[in-house]
CSV table of C-alpha atoms and ligand atoms in Angstrom, one decimal:
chain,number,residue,atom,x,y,z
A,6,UNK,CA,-27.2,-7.8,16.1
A,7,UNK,CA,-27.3,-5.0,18.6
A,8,UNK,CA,-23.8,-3.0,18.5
A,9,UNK,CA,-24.1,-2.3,22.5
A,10,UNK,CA,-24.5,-6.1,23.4
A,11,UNK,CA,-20.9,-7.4,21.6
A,12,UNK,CA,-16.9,-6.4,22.4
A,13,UNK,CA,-14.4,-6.8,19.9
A,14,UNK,CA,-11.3,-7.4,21.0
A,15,UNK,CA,-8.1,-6.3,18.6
A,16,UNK,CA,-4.9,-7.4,19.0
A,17,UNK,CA,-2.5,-5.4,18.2
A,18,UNK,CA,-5.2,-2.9,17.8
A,19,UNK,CA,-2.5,0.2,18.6
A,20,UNK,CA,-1.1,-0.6,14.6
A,21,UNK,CA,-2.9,1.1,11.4
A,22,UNK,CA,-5.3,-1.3,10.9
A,23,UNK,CA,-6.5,-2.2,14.2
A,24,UNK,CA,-7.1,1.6,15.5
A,25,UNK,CA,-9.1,1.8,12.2
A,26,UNK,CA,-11.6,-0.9,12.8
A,27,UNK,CA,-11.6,0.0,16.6
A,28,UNK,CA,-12.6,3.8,15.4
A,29,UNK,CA,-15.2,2.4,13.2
A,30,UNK,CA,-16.7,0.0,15.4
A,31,UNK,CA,-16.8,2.0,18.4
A,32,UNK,CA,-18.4,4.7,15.8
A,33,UNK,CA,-21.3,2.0,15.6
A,34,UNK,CA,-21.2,2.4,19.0
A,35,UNK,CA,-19.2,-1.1,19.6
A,36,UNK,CA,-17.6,-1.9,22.7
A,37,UNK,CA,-13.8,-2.5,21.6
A,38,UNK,CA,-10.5,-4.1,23.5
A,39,UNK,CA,-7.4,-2.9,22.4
A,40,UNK,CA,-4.7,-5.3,22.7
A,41,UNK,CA,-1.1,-4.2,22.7
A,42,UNK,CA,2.3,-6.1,24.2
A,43,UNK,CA,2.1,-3.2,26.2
A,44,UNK,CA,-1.0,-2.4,28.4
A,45,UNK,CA,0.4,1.3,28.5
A,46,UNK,CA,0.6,2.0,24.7
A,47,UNK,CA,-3.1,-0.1,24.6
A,48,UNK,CA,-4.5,2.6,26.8
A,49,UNK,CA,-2.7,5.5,25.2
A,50,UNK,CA,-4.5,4.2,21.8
A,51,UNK,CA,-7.8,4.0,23.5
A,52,UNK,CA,-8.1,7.7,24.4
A,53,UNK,CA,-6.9,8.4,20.9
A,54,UNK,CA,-10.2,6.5,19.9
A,55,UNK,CA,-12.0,8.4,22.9
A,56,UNK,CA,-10.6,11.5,20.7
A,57,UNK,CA,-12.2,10.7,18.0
A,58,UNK,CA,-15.1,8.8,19.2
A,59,UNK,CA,-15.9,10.4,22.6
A,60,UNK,CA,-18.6,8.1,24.0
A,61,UNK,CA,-16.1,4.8,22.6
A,62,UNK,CA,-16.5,2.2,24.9
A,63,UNK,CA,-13.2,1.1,24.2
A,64,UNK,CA,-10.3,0.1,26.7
A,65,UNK,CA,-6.5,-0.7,25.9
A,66,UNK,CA,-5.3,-4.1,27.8
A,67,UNK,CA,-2.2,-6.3,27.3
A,68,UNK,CA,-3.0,-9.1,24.0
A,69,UNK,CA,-3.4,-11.9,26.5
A,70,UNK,CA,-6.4,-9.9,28.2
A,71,UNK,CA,-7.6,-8.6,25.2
A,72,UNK,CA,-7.7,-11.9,23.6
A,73,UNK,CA,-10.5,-13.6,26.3
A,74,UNK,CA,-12.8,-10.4,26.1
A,75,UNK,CA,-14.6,-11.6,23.3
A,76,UNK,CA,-15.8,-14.9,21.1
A,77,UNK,CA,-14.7,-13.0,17.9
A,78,UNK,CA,-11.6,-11.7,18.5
A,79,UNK,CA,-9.9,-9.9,15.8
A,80,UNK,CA,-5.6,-10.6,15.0
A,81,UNK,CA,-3.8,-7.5,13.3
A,82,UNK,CA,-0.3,-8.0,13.5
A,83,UNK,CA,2.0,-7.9,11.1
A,84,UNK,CA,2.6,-11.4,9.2
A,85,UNK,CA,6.2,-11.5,10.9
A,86,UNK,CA,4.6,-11.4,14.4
A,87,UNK,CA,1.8,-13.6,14.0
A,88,UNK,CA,3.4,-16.8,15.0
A,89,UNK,CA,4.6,-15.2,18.2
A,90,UNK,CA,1.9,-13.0,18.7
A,91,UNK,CA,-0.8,-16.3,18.5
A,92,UNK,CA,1.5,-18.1,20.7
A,93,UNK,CA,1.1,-15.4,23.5
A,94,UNK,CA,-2.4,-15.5,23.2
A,95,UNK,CA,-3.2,-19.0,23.0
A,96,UNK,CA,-4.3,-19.7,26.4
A,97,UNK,CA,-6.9,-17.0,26.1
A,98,UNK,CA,-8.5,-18.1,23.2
A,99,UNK,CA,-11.1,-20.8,24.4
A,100,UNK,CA,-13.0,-23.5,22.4
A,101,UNK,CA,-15.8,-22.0,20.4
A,102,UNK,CA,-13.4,-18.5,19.9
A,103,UNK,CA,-13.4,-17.7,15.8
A,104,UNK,CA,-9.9,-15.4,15.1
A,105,UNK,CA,-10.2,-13.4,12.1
A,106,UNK,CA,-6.3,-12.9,10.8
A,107,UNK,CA,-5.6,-9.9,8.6
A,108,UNK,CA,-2.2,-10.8,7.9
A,109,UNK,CA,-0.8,-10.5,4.5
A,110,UNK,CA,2.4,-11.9,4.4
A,111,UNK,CA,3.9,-9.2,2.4
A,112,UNK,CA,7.4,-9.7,0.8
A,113,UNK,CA,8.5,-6.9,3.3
A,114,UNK,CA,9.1,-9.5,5.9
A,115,UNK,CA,11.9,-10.7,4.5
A,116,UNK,CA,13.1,-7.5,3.2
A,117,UNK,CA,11.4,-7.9,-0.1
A,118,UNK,CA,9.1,-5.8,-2.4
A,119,UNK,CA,5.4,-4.9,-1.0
A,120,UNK,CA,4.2,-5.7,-4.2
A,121,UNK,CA,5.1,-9.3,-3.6
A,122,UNK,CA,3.7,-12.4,-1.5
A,123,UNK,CA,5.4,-14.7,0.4
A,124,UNK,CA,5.0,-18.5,-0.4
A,125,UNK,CA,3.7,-20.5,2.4
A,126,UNK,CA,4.2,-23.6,3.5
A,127,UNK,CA,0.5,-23.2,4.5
A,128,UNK,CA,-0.6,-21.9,1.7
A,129,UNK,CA,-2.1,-18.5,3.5
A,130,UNK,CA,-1.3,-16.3,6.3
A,131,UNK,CA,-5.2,-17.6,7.6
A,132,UNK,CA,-4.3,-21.4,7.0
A,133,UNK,CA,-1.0,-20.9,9.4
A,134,UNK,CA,-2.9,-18.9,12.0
A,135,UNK,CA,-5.3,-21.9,11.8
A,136,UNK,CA,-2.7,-24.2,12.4
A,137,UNK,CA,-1.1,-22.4,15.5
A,138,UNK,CA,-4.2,-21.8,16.9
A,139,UNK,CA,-5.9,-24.0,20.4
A,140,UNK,CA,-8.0,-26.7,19.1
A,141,UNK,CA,-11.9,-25.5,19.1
A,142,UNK,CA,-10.6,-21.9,17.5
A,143,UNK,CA,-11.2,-21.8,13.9
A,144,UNK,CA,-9.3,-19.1,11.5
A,145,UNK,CA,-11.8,-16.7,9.5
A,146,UNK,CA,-9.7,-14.5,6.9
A,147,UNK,CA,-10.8,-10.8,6.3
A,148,UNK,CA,-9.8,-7.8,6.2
A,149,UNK,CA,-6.8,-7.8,3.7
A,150,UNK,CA,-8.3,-5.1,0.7
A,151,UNK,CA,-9.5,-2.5,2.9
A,152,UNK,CA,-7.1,0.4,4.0
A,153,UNK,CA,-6.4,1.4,7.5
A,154,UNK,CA,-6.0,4.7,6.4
A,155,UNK,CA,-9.5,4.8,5.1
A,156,UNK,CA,-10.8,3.2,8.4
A,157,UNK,CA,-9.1,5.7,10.3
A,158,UNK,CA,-10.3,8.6,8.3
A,159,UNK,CA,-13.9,9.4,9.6
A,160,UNK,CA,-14.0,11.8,6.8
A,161,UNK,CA,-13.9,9.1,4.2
A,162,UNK,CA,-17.1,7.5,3.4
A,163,UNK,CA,-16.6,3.2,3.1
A,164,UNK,CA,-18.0,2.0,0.4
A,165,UNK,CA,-16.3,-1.7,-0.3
A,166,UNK,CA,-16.3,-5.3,0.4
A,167,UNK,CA,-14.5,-7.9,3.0
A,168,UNK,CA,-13.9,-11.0,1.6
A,169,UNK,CA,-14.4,-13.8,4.1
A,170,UNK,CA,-12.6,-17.2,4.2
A,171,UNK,CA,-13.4,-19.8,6.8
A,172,UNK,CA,-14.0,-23.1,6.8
A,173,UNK,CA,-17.5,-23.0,8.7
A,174,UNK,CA,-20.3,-20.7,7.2
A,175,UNK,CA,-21.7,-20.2,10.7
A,176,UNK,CA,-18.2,-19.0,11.4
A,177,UNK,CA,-18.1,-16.5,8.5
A,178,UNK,CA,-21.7,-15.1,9.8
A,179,UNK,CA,-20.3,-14.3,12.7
A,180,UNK,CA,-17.7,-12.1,11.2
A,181,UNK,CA,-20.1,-10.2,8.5
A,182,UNK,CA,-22.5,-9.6,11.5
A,183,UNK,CA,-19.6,-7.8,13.2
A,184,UNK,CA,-18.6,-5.7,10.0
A,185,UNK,CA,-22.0,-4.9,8.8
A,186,UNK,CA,-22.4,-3.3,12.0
A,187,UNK,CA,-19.3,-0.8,9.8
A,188,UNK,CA,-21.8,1.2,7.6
A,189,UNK,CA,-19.7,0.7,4.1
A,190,UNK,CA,-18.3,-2.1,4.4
A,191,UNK,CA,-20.2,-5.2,2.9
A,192,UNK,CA,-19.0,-9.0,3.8
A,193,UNK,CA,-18.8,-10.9,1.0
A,194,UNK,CA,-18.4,-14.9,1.5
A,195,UNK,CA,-15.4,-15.6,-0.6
A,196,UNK,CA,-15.4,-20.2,0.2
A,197,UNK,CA,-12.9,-22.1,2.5
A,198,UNK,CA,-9.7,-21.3,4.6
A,199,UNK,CA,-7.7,-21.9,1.6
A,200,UNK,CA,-9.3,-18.9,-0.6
A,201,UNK,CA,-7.8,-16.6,1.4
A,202,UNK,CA,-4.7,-17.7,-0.9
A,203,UNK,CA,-6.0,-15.6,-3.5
A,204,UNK,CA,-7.6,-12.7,-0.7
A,205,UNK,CA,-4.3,-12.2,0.7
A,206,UNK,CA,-2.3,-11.9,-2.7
A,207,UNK,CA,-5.0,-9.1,-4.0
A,208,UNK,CA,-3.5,-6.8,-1.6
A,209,UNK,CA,-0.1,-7.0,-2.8
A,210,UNK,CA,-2.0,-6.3,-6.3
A,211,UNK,CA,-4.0,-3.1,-4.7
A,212,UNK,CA,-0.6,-1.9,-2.9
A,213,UNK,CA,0.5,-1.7,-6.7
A,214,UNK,CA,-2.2,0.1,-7.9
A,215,UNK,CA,-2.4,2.4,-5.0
A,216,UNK,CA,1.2,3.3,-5.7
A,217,UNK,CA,0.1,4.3,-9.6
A,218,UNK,CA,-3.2,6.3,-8.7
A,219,UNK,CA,-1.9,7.2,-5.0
A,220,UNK,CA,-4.6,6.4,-3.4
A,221,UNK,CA,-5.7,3.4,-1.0
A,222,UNK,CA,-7.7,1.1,-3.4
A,223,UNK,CA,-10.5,-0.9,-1.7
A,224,UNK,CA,-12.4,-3.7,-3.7
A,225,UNK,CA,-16.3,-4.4,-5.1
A,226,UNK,CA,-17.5,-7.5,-6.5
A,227,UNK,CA,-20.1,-6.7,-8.9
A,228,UNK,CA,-23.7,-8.4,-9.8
A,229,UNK,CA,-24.0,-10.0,-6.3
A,230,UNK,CA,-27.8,-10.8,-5.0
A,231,UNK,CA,-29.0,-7.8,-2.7
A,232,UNK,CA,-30.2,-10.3,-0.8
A,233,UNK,CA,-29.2,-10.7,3.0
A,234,UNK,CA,-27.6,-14.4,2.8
A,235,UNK,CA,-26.0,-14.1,6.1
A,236,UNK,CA,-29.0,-15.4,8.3
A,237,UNK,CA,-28.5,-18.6,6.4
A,238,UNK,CA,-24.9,-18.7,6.9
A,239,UNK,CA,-25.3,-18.3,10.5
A,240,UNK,CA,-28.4,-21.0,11.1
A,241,UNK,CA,-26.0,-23.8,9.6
A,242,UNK,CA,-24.9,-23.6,13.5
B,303,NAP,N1,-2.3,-1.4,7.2
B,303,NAP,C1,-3.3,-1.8,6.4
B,303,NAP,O1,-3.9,-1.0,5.6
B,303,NAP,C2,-3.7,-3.3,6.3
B,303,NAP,C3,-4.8,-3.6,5.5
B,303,NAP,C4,-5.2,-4.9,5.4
B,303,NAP,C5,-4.5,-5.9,6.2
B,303,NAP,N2,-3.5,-5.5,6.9
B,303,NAP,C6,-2.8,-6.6,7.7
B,303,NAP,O2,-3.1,-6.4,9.0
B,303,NAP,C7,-2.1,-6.6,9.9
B,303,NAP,C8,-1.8,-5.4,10.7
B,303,NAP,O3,-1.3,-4.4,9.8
B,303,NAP,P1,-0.9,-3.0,10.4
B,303,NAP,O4,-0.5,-2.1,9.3
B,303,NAP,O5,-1.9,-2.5,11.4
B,303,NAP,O6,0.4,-3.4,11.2
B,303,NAP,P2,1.3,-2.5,12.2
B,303,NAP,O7,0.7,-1.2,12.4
B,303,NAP,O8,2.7,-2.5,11.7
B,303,NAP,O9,1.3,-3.4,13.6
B,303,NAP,C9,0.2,-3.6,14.3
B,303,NAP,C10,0.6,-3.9,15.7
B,303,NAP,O10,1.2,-5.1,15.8
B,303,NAP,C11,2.1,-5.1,16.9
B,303,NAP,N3,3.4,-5.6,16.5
B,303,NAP,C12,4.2,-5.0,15.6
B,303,NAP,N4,5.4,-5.7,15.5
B,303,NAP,C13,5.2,-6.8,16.3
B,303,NAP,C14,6.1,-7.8,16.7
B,303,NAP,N5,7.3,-8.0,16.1
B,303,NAP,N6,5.6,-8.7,17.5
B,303,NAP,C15,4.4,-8.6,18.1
B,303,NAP,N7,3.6,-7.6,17.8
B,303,NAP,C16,4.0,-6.7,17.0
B,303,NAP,C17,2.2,-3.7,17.4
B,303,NAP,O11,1.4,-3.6,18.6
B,303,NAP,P3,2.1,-3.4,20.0
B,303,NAP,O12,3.5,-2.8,19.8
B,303,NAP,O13,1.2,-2.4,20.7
B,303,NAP,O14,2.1,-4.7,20.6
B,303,NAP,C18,1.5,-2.9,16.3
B,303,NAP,O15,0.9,-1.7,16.7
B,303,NAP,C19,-0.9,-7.1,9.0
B,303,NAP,O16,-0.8,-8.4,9.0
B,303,NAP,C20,-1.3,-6.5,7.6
B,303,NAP,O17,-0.8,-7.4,6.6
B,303,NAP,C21,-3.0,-4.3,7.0
């Protein structure tokens, strides 16, 4: 995949973990929408990329915009707004669009611990955004072990894996395409929609060890095949 030829769109790309990724893509010299609620703080977080990354071709747009800018589009909100946030989008997102959700629903949305998951009626924050979302989207879940702090840091060198859940191979192809574009970051194809159940409680796990070590813990799996598997993923269609 040629960086120049896709866009990323982010919502809520002006929070931690969406200025990360836009940073890192448009490093790779990705084209990236930033999606806010507000089209002002979008832009202002674009030239903060444009700071960083000088020749970004990024730009900062309200979610809705944002949201029809690209078939993969990327949703980093915070579990309490995703509902919302998917709602406002929804008539953006056309048939064929794969969402990759982020959200961990953290205990903190209720005023709990961040070492704590809430239980679902879903089962995952990824199997509710797959609910809410237009019929012809499907829901691929990434993204929950690696730090926005890390992204954002172009000093620090990536060096870990994105678990992908989705319920369409081709789907999760898609996705590693993007992030392998990320030099240190390898997809890793974790099964269905419903193992990001176990994705999205492994951050609760890493915000408790990052709060022993102080650091911001990132994940390998070890004694996978070097092999590239993802052109196989992507010709199931
Ligand atoms: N931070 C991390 O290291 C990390 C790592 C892995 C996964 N995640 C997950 O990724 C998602 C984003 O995390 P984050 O730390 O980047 O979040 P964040 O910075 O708190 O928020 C991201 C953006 O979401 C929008 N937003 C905030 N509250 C909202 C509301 N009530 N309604 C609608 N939009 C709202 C804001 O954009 P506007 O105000 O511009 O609209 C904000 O900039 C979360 O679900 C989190 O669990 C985070």
């Amino acid at each position: 995949m040629s960086p120049s030829a896709v866009r990323v769109p982010i919502i809520g790309g002006t929070g931690d973990l969406g200025f990360g990724l836009a940073v890192r893509w448009s490093l790779a010299g990705v084209a990236v929408t930033i999606g806010s609620r507000s089209a002002e703080r979008a832009r202002t977080a674009a030239a903060r990329v444009r700071e960083l990354v000088p020749d970004a071709g990024v730009e900062g747009v309200e979610n809705v915009d944002a949201a029809g800018a690209g078939d993969v589009v990327v949703l980093a909100v915070p579990f309490a707004a995703q509902l919302s946030t998917l709602g406002a989008i929804a008539s953006a997102l056309s048939p064929g669009t794969i969402l990759v959700d982020c959200a961990v629903p953290l205990a903190t949305a209720v005023g709990g611990r961040p070492t704590e998951v809430l239980g679902l009626w879903r089962g995952s924050a990824a199997e509710q955004a797959q609910a809410a979302v237009p019929a012809g989207v499907t829901v691929v879940g990434a993204l929950h072990s690696v730090s926005a702090a890390v992204l954002a840091d172009l000093g620090q060198p990536l060096d870990e894996d994105v678990l992908l859940c989705g319920r369409r191979r081709a789907d999760k192809g898609r996705v590693a395409r993007l992030l392998q574009l990320i030099p240190g970051l390898r997809p890793v194809n974790a099964g269905t929609l419903d193992a990001a159940r176990s994705a999205e409680q492994l951050t609760a796990l890493l915000i408790s060890i990052n709060g022993r070590y102080k650091t911001h813990a990132g994940i390998r799996i070890l004694r996978l095949p070097e092999d590239d598997h993802w052109a196989e993923e992507l010709a199931t269609g």
